[in-house]
Short mmCIF file of C-alpha atoms in Angstrom, two decimals:
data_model
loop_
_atom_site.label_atom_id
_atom_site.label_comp_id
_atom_site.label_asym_id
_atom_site.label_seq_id
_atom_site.Cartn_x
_atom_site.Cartn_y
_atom_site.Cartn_z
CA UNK A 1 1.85 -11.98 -15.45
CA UNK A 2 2.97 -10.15 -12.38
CA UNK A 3 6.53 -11.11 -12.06
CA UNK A 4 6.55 -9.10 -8.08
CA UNK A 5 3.88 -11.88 -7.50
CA UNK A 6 6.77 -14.79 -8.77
CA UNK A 7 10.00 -12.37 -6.75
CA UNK A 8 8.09 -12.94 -3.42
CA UNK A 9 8.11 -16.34 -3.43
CA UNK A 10 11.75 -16.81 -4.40
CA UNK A 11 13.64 -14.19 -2.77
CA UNK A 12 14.78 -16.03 -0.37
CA UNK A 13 16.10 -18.79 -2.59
CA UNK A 14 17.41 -15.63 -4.99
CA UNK A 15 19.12 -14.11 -2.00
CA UNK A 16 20.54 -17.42 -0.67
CA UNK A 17 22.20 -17.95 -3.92
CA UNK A 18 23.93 -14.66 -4.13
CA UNK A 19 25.42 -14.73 -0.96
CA UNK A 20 26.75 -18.09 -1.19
CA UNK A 21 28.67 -16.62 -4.37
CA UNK A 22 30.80 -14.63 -1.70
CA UNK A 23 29.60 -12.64 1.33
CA UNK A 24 27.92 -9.25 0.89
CA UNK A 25 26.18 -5.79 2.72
CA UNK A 26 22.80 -5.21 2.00
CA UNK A 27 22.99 -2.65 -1.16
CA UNK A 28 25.72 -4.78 -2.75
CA UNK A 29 23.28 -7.58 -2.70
CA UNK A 30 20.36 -5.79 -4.61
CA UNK A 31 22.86 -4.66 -6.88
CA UNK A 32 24.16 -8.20 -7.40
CA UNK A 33 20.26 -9.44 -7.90
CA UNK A 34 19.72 -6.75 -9.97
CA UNK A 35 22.83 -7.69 -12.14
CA UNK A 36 21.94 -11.18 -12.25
CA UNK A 37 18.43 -10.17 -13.63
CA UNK A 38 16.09 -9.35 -11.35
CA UNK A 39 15.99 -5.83 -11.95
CA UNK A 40 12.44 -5.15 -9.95
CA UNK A 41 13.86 -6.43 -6.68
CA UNK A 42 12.84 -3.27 -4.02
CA UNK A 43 15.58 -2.22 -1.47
CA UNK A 44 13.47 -2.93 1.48
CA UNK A 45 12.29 -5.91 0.61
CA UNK A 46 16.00 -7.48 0.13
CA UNK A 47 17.25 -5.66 3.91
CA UNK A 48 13.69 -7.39 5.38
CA UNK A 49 14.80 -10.92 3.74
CA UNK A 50 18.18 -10.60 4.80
CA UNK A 51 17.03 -9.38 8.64
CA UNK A 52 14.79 -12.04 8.49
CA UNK A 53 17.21 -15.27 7.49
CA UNK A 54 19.54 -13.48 9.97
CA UNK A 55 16.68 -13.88 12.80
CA UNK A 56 16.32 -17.82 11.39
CA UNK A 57 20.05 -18.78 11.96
CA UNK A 58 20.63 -19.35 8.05
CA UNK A 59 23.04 -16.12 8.25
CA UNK A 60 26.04 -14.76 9.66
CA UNK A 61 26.57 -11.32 10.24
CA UNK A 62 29.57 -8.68 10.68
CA UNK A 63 30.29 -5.15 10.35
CA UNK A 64 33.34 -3.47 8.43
CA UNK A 65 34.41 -0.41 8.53
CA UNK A 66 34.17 1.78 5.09
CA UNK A 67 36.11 4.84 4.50
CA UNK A 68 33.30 6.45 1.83
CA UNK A 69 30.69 6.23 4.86
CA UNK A 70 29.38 4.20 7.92
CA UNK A 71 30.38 0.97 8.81
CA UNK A 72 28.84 -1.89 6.52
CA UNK A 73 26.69 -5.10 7.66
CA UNK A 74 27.73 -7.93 5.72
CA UNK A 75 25.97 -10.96 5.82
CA UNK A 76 27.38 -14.83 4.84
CA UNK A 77 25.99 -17.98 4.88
CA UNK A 78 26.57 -20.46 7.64
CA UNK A 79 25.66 -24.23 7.33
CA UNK A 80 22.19 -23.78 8.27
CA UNK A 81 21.76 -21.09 5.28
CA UNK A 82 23.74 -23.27 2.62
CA UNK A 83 21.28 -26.50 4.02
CA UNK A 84 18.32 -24.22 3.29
CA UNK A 85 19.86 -23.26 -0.05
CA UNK A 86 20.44 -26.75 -1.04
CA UNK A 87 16.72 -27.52 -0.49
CA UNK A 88 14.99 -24.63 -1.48
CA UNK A 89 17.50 -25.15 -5.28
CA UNK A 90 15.89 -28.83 -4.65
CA UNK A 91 12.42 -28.07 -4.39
CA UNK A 92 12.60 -24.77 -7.22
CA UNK A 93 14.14 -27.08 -9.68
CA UNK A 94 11.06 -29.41 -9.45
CA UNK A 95 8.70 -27.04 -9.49
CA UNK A 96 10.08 -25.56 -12.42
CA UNK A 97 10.42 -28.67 -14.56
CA UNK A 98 7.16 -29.29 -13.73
CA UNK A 99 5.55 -25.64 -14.70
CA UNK A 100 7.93 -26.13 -18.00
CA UNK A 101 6.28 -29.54 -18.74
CA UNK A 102 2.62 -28.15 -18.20
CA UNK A 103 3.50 -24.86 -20.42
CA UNK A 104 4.89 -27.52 -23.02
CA UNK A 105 1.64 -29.14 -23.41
CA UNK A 106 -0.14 -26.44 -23.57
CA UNK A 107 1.93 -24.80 -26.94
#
């Protein structure tokens, strides 16, 4: 199976999940996703999710200065992003238990 296929539909959720661990710029989040196991997740399409929850409201956003380069983005959650993390971990958790049940009866 094409596990890019499965990473598309759960970035996201995947993203949501490391930033509510503690606030973060956009390469220390791939690393952090890559870390935590997803080690296909593409640069671009991590910046375009976190652009993109940005643009929805579930995201804050501020800039620090770095001394080994240009200033940094980081992004945090706000209430909006941990609401959408609560329900998107609601609705992944059944949807898993279910797939596990279905692969069960099938072994």
């Amino acid at each position: 199976m094409d596990s890019s296929q499965l990473l598309k539909g759960v970035l996201d959720l995947a993203v949501l999940a490391v930033l509510a661990e503690r606030d973060g710029y956009g390469y220390d989040v791939v690393r952090r996703l890559r870390e935590g196991g997803l080690e296909d997740v593409g640069d671009a399409s991590v910046y375009g999710t976190l652009r993109r929850l940005f643009k929805a409201g579930a995201l804050t956003s501020y800039v620090v200065a770095s001394d080994e380069g240009p200033h940094r983005k980081y992004y945090g959650l706000n209430d909006v992003g941990r609401s959408l993390l609560a329900s998107s971990a609601k609705t992944w958790a059944a949807f898993a238990a279910t797939m596990n049940d279905l692969l069960e009866g099938a072994s």
